[in-house]
PDB file of C-alpha atoms in Angstrom:
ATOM      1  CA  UNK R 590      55.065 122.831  59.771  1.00 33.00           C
ATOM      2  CA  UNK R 591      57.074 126.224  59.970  1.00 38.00           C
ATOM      3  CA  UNK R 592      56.643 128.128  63.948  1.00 46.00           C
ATOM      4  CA  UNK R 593      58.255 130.810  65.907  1.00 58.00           C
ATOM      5  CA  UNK R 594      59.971 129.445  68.827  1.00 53.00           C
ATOM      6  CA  UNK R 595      61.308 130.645  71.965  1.00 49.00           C
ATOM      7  CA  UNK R 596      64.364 130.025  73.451  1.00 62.00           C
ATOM      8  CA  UNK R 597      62.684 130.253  77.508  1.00 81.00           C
ATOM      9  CA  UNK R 598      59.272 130.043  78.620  1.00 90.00           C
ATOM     10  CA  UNK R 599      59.510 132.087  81.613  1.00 93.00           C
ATOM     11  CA  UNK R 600      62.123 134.947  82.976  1.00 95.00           C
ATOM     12  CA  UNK R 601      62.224 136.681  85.749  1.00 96.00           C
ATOM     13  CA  UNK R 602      63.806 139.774  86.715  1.00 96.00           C
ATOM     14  CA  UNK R 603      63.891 142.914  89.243  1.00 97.00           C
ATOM     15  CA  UNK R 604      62.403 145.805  88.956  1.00 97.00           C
ATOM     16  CA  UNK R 605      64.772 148.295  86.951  1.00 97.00           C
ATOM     17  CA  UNK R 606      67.238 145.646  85.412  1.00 96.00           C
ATOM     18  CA  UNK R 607      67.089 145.373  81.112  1.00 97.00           C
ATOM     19  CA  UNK R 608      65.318 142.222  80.065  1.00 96.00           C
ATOM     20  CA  UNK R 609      65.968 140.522  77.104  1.00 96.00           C
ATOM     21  CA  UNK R 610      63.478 137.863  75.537  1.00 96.00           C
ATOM     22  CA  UNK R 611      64.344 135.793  72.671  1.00 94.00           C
ATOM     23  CA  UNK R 612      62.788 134.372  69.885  1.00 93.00           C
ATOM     24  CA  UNK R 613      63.731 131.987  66.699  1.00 91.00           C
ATOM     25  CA  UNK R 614      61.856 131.205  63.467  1.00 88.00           C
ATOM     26  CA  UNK R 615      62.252 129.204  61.008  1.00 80.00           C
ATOM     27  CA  UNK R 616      60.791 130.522  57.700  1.00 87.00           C
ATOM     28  CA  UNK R 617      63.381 132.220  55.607  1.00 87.00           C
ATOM     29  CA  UNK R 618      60.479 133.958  53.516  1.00 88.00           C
ATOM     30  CA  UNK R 619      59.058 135.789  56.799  1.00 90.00           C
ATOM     31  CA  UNK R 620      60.199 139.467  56.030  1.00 90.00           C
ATOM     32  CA  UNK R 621      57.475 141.172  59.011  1.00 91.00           C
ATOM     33  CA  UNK R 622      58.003 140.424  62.656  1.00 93.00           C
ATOM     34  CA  UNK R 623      56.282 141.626  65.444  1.00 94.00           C
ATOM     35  CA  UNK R 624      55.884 141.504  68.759  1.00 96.00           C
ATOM     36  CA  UNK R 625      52.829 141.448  71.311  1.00 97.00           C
ATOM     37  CA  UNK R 626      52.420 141.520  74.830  1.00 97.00           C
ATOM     38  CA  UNK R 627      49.738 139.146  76.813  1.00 96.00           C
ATOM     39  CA  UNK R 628      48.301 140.111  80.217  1.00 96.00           C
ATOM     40  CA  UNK R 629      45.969 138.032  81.711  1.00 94.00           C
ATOM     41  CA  UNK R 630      42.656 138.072  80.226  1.00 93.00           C
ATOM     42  CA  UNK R 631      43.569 140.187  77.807  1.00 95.00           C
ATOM     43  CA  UNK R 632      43.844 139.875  74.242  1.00 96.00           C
ATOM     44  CA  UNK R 633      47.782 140.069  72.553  1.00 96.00           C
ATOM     45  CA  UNK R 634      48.661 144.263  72.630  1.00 96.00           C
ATOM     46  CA  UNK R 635      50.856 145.423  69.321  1.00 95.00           C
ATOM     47  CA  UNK R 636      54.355 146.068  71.335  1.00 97.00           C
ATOM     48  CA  UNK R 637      56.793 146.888  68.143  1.00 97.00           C
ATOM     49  CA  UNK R 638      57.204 145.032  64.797  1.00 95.00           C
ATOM     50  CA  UNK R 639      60.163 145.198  62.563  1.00 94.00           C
ATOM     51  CA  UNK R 640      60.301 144.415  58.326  1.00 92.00           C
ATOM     52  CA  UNK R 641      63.442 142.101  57.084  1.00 92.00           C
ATOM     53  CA  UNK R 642      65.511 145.235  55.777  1.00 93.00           C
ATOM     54  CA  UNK R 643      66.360 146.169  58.998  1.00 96.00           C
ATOM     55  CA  UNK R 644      68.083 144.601  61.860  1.00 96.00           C
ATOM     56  CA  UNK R 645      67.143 147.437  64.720  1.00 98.00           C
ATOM     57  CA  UNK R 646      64.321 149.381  65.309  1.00 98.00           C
ATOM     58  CA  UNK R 647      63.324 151.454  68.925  1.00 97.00           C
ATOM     59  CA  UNK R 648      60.252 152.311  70.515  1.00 95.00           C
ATOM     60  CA  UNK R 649      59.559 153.710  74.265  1.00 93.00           C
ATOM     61  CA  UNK R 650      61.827 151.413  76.402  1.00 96.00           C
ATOM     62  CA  UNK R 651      61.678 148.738  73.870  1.00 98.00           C
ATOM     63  CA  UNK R 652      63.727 147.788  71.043  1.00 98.00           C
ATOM     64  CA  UNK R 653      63.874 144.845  68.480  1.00 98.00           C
ATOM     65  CA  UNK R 654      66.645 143.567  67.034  1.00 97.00           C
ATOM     66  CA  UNK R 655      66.707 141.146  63.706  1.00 97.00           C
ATOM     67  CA  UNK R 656      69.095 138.563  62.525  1.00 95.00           C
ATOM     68  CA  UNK R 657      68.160 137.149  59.415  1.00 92.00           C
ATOM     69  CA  UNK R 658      71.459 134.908  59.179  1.00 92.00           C
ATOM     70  CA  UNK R 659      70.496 133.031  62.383  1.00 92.00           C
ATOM     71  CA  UNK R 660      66.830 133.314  62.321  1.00 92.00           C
ATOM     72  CA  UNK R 661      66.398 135.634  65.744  1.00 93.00           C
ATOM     73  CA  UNK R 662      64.859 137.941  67.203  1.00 94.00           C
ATOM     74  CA  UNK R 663      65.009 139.635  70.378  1.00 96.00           C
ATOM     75  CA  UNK R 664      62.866 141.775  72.200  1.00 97.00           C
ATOM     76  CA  UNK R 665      64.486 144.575  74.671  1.00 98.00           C
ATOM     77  CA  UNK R 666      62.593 145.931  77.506  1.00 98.00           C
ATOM     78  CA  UNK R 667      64.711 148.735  79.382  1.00 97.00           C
ATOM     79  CA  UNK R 668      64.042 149.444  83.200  1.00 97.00           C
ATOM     80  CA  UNK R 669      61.666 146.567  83.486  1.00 97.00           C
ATOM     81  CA  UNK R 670      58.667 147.709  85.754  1.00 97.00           C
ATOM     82  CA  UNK R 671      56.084 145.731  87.500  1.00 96.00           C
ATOM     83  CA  UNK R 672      53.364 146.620  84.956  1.00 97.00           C
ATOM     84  CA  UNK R 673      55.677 144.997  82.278  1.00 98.00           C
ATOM     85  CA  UNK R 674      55.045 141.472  83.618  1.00 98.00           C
ATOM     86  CA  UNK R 675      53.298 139.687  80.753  1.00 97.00           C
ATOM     87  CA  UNK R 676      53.209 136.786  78.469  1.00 96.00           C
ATOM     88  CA  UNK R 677      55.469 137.738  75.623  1.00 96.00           C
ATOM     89  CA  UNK R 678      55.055 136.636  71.970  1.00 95.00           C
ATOM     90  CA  UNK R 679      56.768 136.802  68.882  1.00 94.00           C
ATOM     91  CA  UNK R 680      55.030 136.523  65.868  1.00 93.00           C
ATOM     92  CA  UNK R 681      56.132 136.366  61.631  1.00 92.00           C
ATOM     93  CA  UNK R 682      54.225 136.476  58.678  1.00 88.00           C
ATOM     94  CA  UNK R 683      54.775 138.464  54.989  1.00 76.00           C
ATOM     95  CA  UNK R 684      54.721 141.834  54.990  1.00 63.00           C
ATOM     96  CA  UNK R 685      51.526 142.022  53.318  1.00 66.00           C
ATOM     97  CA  UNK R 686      47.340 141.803  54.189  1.00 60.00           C
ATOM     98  CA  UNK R 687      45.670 138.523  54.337  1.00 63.00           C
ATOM     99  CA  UNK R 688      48.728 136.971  55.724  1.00 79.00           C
ATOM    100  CA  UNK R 689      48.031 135.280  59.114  1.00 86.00           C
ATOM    101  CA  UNK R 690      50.634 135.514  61.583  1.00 90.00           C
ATOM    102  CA  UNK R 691      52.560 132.690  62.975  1.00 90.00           C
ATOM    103  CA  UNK R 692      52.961 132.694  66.795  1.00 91.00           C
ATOM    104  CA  UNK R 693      55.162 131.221  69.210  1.00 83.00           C
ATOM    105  CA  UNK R 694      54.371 129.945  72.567  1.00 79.00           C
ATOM    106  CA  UNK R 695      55.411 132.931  74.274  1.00 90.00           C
ATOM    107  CA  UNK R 696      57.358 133.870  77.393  1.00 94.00           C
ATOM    108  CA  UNK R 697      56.151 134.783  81.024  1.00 95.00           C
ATOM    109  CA  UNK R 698      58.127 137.677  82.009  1.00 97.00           C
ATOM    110  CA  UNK R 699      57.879 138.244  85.925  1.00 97.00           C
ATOM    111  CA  UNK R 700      59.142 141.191  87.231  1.00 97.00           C
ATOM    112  CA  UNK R 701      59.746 141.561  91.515  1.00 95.00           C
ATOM    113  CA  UNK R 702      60.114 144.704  93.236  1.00 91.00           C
TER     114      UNK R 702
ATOM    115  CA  UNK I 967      35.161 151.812  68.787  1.00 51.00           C
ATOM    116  CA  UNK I 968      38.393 152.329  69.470  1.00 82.00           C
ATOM    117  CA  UNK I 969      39.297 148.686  69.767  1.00 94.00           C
ATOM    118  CA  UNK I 970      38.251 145.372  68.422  1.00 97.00           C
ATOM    119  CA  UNK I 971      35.518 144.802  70.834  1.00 97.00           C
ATOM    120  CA  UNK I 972      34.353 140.703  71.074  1.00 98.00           C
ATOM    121  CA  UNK I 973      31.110 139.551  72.890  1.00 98.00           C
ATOM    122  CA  UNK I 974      30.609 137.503  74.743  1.00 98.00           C
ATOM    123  CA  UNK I 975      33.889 137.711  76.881  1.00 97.00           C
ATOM    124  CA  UNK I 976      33.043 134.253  78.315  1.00 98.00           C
ATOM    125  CA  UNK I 977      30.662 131.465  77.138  1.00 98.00           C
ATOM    126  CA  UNK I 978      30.342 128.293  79.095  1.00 98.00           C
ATOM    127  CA  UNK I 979      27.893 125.585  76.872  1.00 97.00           C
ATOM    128  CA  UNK I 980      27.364 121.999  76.807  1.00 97.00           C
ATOM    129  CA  UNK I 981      28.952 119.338  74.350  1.00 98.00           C
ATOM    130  CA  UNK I 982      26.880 119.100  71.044  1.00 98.00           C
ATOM    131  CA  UNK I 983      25.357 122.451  71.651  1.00 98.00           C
ATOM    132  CA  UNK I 984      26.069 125.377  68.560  1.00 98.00           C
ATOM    133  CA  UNK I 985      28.088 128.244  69.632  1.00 98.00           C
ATOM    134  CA  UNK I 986      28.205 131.854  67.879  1.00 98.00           C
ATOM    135  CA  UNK I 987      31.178 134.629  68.710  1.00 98.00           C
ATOM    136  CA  UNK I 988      30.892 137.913  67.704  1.00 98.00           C
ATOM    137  CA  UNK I 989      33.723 140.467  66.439  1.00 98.00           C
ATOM    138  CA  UNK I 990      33.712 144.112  65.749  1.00 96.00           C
ATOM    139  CA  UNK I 991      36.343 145.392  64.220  1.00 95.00           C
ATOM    140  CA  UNK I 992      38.237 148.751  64.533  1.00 94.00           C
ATOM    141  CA  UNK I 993      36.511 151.233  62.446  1.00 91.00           C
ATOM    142  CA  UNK I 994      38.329 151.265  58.924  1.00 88.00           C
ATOM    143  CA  UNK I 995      40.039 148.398  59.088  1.00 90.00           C
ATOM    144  CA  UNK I 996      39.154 146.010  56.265  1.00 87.00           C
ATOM    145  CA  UNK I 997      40.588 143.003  57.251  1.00 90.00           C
ATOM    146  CA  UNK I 998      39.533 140.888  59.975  1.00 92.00           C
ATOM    147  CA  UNK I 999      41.220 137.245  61.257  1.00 94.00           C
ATOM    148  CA  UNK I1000      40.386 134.800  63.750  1.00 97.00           C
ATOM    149  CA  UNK I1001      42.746 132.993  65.983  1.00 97.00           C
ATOM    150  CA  UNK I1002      41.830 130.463  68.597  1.00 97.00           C
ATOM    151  CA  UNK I1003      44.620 129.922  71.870  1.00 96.00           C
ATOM    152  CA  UNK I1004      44.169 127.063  74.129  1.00 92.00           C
ATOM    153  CA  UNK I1005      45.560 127.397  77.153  1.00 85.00           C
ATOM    154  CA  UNK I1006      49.194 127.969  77.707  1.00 77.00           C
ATOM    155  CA  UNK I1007      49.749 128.347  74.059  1.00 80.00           C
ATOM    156  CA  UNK I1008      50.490 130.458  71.280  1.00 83.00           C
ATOM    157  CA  UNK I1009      47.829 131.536  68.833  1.00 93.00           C
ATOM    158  CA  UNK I1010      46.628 129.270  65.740  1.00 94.00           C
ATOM    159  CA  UNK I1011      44.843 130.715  62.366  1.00 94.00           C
ATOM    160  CA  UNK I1012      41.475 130.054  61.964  1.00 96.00           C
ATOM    161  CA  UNK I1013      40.046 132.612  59.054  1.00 94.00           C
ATOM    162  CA  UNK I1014      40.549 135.728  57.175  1.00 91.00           C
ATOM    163  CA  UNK I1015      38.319 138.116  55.880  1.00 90.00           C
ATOM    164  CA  UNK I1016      39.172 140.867  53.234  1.00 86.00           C
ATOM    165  CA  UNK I1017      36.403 143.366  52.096  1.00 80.00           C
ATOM    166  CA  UNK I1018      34.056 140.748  49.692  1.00 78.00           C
ATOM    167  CA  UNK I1019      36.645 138.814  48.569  1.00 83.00           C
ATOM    168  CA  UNK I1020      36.124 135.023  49.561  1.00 85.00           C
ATOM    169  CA  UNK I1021      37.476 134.452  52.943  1.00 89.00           C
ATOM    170  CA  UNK I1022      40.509 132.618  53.841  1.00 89.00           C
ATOM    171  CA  UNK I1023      39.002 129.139  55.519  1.00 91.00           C
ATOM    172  CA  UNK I1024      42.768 127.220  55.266  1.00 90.00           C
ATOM    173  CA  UNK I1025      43.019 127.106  59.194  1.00 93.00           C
ATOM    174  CA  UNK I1026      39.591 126.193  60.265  1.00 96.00           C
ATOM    175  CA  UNK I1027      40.310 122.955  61.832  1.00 95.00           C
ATOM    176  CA  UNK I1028      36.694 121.114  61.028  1.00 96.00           C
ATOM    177  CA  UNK I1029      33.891 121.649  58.954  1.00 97.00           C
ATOM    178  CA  UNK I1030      32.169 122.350  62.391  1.00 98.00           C
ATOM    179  CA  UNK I1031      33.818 125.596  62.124  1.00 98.00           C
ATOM    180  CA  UNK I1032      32.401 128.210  59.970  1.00 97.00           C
ATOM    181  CA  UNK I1033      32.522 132.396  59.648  1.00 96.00           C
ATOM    182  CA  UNK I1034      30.908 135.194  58.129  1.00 95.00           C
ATOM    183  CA  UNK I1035      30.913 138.608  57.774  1.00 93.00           C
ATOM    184  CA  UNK I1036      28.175 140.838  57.148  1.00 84.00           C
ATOM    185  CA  UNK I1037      28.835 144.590  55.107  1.00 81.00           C
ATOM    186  CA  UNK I1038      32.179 143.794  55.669  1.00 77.00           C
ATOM    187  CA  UNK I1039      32.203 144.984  59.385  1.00 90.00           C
ATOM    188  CA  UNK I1040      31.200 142.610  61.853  1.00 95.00           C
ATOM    189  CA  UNK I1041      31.662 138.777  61.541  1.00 96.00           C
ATOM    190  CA  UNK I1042      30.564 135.954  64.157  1.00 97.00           C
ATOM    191  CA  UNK I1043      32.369 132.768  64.222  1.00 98.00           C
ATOM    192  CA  UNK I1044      30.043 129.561  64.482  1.00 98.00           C
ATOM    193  CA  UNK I1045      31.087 126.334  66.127  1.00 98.00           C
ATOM    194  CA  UNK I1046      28.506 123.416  65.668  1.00 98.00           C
ATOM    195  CA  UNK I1047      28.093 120.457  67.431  1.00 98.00           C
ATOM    196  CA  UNK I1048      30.750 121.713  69.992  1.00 98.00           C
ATOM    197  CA  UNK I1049      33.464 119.326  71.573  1.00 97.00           C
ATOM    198  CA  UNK I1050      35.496 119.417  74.759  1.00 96.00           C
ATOM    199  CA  UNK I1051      38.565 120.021  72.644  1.00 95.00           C
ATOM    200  CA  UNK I1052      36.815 123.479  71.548  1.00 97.00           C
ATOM    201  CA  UNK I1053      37.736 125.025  74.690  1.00 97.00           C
ATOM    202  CA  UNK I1054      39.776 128.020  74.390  1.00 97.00           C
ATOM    203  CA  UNK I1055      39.815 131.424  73.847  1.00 98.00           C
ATOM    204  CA  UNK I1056      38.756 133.122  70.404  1.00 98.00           C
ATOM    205  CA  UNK I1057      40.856 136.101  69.208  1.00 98.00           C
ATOM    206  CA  UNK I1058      39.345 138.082  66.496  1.00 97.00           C
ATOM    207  CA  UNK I1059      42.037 140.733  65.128  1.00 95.00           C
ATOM    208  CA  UNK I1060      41.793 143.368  62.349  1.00 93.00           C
ATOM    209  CA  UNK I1061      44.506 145.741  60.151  1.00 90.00           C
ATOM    210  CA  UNK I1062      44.196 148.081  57.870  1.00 85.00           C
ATOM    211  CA  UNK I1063      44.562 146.851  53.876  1.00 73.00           C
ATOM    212  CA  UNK I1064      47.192 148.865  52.992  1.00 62.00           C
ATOM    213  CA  UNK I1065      50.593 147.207  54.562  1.00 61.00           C
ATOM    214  CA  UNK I1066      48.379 145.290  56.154  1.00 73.00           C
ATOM    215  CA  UNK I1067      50.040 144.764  59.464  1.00 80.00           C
ATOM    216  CA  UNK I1068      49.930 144.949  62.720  1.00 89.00           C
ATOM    217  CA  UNK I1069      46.885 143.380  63.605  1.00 91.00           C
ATOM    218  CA  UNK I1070      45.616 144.878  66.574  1.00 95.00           C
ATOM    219  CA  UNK I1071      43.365 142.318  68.795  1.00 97.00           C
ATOM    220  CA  UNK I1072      40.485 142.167  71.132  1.00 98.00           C
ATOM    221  CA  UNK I1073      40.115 140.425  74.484  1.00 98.00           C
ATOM    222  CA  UNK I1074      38.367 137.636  73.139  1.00 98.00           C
ATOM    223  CA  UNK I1075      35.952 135.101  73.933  1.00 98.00           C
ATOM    224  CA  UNK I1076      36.575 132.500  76.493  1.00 98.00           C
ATOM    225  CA  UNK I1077      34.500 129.668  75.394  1.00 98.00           C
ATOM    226  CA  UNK I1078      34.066 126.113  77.785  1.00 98.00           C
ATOM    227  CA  UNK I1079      32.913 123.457  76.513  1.00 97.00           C
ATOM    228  CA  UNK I1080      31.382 121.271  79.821  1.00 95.00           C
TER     229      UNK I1080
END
């Protein structure tokens, strides 16, 4: 069936650079995207989500970015700190309730001091 | 609560056994899902709930798997007959019914099937 991929399951970076983790789906009807952050243990936290009729949206130190004509989505994480190491996930789904999101497999982001 | 709060946060049982899992959802929110994520993966659908409507069953993957949802608040997950392949952790997430999205989770139960 239809999933959310990633392009790399793990990234590491140093403390302070930009990170950028990627993300592909495959369902041309997905118009909600979001994205969640994993820490051990923990359940998936809401990071930002972005609808189809936009290709840009920016939270605190984190931005989204949407292209519907290749199917991607990145997430953005600006001045990467420690506390931002995480399993990453992408998710899709309609824009609507009772829709269950789709998830990919996520990304471990490891950030060094 | 403030949160989607799940109990217990770890269950360790023995093949065949039943299991329940609980989930409470934020206050006000009307929907409620469950995911399951074995390890190292992404998260799969199990079941929807939306106010008394009938739920949404399409990703339970056995009839060993069932849910309800009492007063449209708190639901527990059952698991019956329980297999080694039932390890994993159990999301429950809820959202609001208007836009409907995000879905905010809780920690989940970790549940081991020996």
């Amino acid at each position: 069936g239809e999933s959310v991929g990633l392009h790399l399951p793990t990234l590491s970076v140093q403390e302070g650079d930009n990170s950028i983790i990627n993300c592909a789906y495959s369902n041309s009807a997905s118009d909600y995207f979001i994205w969640y952050k994993q820490e051990s243990g923990k359940g998936p936290q809401f990071i930002i989500d972005i609808r189809s009729n936009m290709d840009k949206r920016q939270g605190q130190r984190v931005t989204v970015l949407l292209n519907k004509t290749v199917k991607h989505l990145s997430l953005q994480i600006a001045a990467t700190q420690p506390g931002d190491s995480a399993v990453y996930f992408c998710a899709e789904t309609l824009n609507q309730a009772g829709t269950a999101l789709i998830f990919g497999k996520g990304t471990t982001l490891s950030v060094s001091s | 609560g403030a949160g989607v709060s799940q109990s217990p946060s770890n269950k360790v049982t023995e093949k065949g056994k039943d299991v329940e899992l609980r989930c409470d959802p934020i206050s006000g929110h009307t929907a409620l899902y469950w995911y399951r994520q074995s390890l190292g993966q992404g998260l799969e659908f199990l079941i929807y709930f939306q106010g008394n409507s009938a739920p949404d069953k399409s990703g339970l993957p056995s009839d060993r798997f069932s849910a309800e949802r009492t007063g449209g608040s708190v639901s527990t997950l059952t698991i019956q007959r329980t297999q080694q392949e039932d390890s994993a952790v159990y999301l429950c997430a809820s959202s609001r019914t208007i836009g409907g999205q995000p879905q905010h989770f809780g920690d989940g139960t970790r549940l081991s099937i020996l």
